[in-house]
Short mmCIF file of C-alpha atoms in Angstrom, two decimals:
data_model
loop_
_atom_site.label_atom_id
_atom_site.label_comp_id
_atom_site.label_asym_id
_atom_site.label_seq_id
_atom_site.Cartn_x
_atom_site.Cartn_y
_atom_site.Cartn_z
CA ILE A 177 -19.62 28.05 -21.56
CA VAL A 178 -18.83 27.03 -18.01
CA ALA A 179 -19.02 23.31 -17.29
CA GLY A 180 -17.18 20.30 -15.97
CA TYR A 181 -14.61 18.49 -18.09
CA GLY A 182 -16.98 15.58 -18.65
CA ASP A 183 -20.11 17.61 -19.51
CA GLU A 184 -20.95 16.23 -22.95
CA ALA A 185 -23.73 18.72 -23.70
CA ALA A 186 -21.47 21.68 -22.92
CA LEU A 187 -18.58 20.24 -24.94
CA THR A 188 -20.96 19.64 -27.86
CA GLU A 189 -22.12 23.25 -27.65
CA LEU A 190 -18.49 24.42 -27.64
CA ALA A 191 -17.61 22.17 -30.58
CA GLU A 192 -20.54 23.47 -32.61
CA LYS A 193 -19.33 27.05 -32.06
CA SER A 194 -15.67 26.31 -32.79
CA ASP A 195 -13.45 25.56 -35.75
CA LEU A 196 -11.28 23.33 -33.60
CA LEU A 197 -10.78 22.22 -30.01
CA THR A 198 -7.50 21.89 -28.16
CA TYR A 199 -6.64 21.00 -24.59
CA GLU A 200 -3.66 21.58 -22.33
CA PHE A 201 -5.00 19.75 -19.32
CA GLU A 202 -5.00 15.99 -18.86
CA ASN A 203 -8.30 15.82 -16.96
CA VAL A 204 -10.44 16.29 -20.06
CA ASP A 205 -12.73 13.26 -20.40
CA GLN A 206 -11.31 11.40 -23.40
CA ASP A 207 -14.43 9.33 -24.04
CA VAL A 208 -16.66 12.40 -24.09
CA LEU A 209 -14.21 14.27 -26.33
CA ALA A 210 -14.06 11.33 -28.77
CA ARG A 211 -17.87 11.11 -28.98
CA VAL A 212 -18.25 14.86 -29.48
CA GLN A 213 -15.53 14.89 -32.13
CA LYS A 214 -17.19 12.03 -34.01
CA ARG A 215 -20.69 13.50 -33.75
CA THR A 216 -19.82 17.13 -34.63
CA GLY A 217 -16.80 16.62 -36.87
CA VAL A 218 -14.88 19.32 -34.98
CA LEU A 219 -11.14 19.23 -35.55
CA VAL A 220 -9.11 18.11 -32.51
CA PRO A 221 -5.52 18.57 -33.73
CA GLN A 222 -3.96 16.80 -30.74
CA GLY A 223 -6.27 13.85 -31.18
CA VAL A 224 -7.76 11.93 -28.30
CA LYS A 225 -5.16 9.14 -27.94
CA LEU A 226 -2.75 11.50 -26.19
CA LEU A 227 -5.22 11.74 -23.31
CA THR A 228 -5.05 7.95 -22.86
CA VAL A 229 -1.42 8.40 -21.85
CA THR A 230 -1.48 11.72 -20.03
CA SER A 231 -4.70 11.25 -18.06
CA ASN A 232 -3.47 8.11 -16.28
CA ARG A 233 -0.28 8.29 -14.21
CA ILE A 234 0.42 4.55 -14.62
CA ASN A 235 -0.01 4.72 -18.41
CA GLU A 236 2.16 7.83 -18.47
CA LYS A 237 5.04 6.27 -16.50
CA ASN A 238 4.90 3.07 -18.57
CA PHE A 239 4.87 5.13 -21.78
CA LEU A 240 7.95 7.06 -20.66
CA ARG A 241 9.81 3.89 -19.70
CA THR A 242 8.88 2.21 -22.98
CA HIS A 243 10.49 5.15 -24.76
CA GLY A 244 13.70 4.96 -22.72
CA LEU A 245 12.98 7.83 -20.35
CA PRO A 246 13.68 7.35 -16.65
CA THR A 247 10.97 7.60 -14.02
CA THR A 248 10.92 7.19 -10.29
CA ASP A 249 10.06 3.71 -9.03
CA PHE A 250 6.32 3.21 -8.71
CA ALA A 251 3.62 0.64 -8.04
CA LYS A 252 -0.08 0.43 -8.87
CA VAL A 253 -2.20 0.49 -5.71
CA ALA A 254 -5.86 -0.51 -5.89
CA SER A 255 -6.45 -1.63 -2.31
CA PRO A 256 -5.15 -1.21 1.23
CA ALA A 257 -3.38 -4.59 0.92
CA GLU A 258 -1.60 -3.40 -2.25
CA LEU A 259 -0.51 -0.23 -0.44
CA LYS A 260 1.20 -2.33 2.24
CA VAL A 261 3.03 -4.38 -0.40
CA ALA A 262 4.02 -1.29 -2.40
CA VAL A 263 5.42 0.45 0.67
CA LYS A 264 7.53 -2.63 1.46
CA GLU A 265 8.87 -2.63 -2.12
CA LEU A 266 9.49 1.12 -2.49
CA GLY A 267 10.16 2.20 1.08
CA PHE A 268 9.89 5.70 2.50
CA PRO A 269 9.52 8.50 1.59
CA ALA A 270 6.85 8.04 -1.03
CA ILE A 271 3.74 9.74 -2.31
CA LEU A 272 0.40 8.11 -3.04
CA LYS A 273 -1.48 9.73 -5.94
CA THR A 274 -4.77 9.09 -7.62
CA VAL A 275 -4.16 7.53 -11.03
CA SER A 276 -6.34 10.18 -12.64
CA GLY A 277 -8.11 13.37 -11.74
CA GLY A 278 -5.60 14.76 -9.26
CA TYR A 279 -3.85 18.01 -10.00
CA ASP A 280 -1.39 20.28 -8.17
CA GLY A 281 -1.45 18.32 -4.94
CA HIS A 282 -5.11 17.31 -5.00
CA GLY A 283 -5.56 13.55 -4.72
CA GLN A 284 -2.12 13.08 -3.17
CA TRP A 285 -0.96 11.80 0.20
CA ASP A 286 2.54 11.85 1.67
CA ILE A 287 3.64 8.41 2.86
CA ASN A 288 6.75 9.01 4.95
CA SER A 289 6.28 6.58 7.84
CA GLU A 290 4.37 3.57 9.11
CA GLN A 291 2.06 6.05 10.86
CA ASP A 292 1.23 7.64 7.49
CA VAL A 293 0.40 4.17 6.12
CA LYS A 294 -1.82 3.46 9.13
CA ASN A 295 -3.60 6.81 8.74
CA MET A 296 -4.16 6.16 5.03
CA LEU A 297 -5.53 2.68 5.67
CA GLU A 298 -7.98 4.08 8.24
CA LYS A 299 -9.40 6.63 5.77
CA TRP A 300 -9.05 4.68 2.53
CA PRO A 301 -11.19 6.43 -0.12
CA LYS A 302 -13.86 4.29 -1.75
CA ASN A 303 -12.87 2.96 -5.21
CA LEU A 304 -9.41 4.53 -5.02
CA LEU A 305 -7.10 3.54 -7.86
CA ALA A 306 -3.70 4.99 -7.06
CA ILE A 307 0.00 4.91 -7.78
CA LEU A 308 2.67 4.92 -5.11
CA GLU A 309 5.77 6.74 -6.27
CA LYS A 310 9.15 6.74 -4.59
CA ARG A 311 9.82 10.34 -3.62
CA VAL A 312 12.70 11.93 -5.49
CA ASP A 313 14.87 14.75 -4.21
CA PHE A 314 15.15 17.38 -6.91
CA VAL A 315 16.56 20.85 -7.27
CA LYS A 316 13.77 22.25 -9.43
CA GLU A 317 10.78 21.34 -11.54
CA ILE A 318 10.46 22.59 -15.09
CA SER A 319 7.82 22.53 -17.78
CA VAL A 320 8.50 21.89 -21.44
CA MET A 321 5.82 22.65 -24.00
CA VAL A 322 6.00 21.65 -27.64
CA SER A 323 3.34 22.36 -30.23
CA ARG A 324 2.81 21.38 -33.84
CA ASP A 325 0.53 23.10 -36.31
CA ASN A 326 -1.43 21.63 -39.23
CA CYS A 327 1.60 22.10 -41.50
CA ASP A 328 3.73 19.93 -39.19
CA GLN A 329 5.73 22.94 -38.02
CA VAL A 330 7.01 22.20 -34.51
CA LYS A 331 7.57 24.96 -31.98
CA LEU A 332 9.41 24.56 -28.68
CA TRP A 333 8.23 27.10 -26.14
CA PRO A 334 10.68 28.53 -23.59
CA ILE A 335 11.38 26.14 -20.74
CA THR A 336 9.90 27.49 -17.53
CA GLU A 337 10.63 26.77 -13.91
CA ASN A 338 7.57 25.85 -11.85
#
């Protein structure tokens, strides 16, 4: 089955052919998944609520902060005027990202100067909901994956460097 992440008919077909559905990608449409789960009764061990956090960069950063984990400084940006205010608050360098849907550099714009702000304002995407994040110097990026089975056994996979 080859389809987009929000294709309800394709997800229904997959659910009807499967014992359970899992996801490892935050761009799965949570509303579609919830409807398909309810209609077909397919098991979704991760649940759908997790996507509410991971599919929205603002929700994700607020969730992390609520649980005592540090994040870079950030601001919600829903308009060109809000971008100007956010840049004044956070300064340069920064990165503007779509709140959802972006992945591996897609839906991201470097904001390193007033010229970058001007360029962004001139080509502002229609209906853009974004987050401006203060850029952080880092030595490396890693991924940590944890899984839990139906018996509540938790497995930590080896940490990998991206």
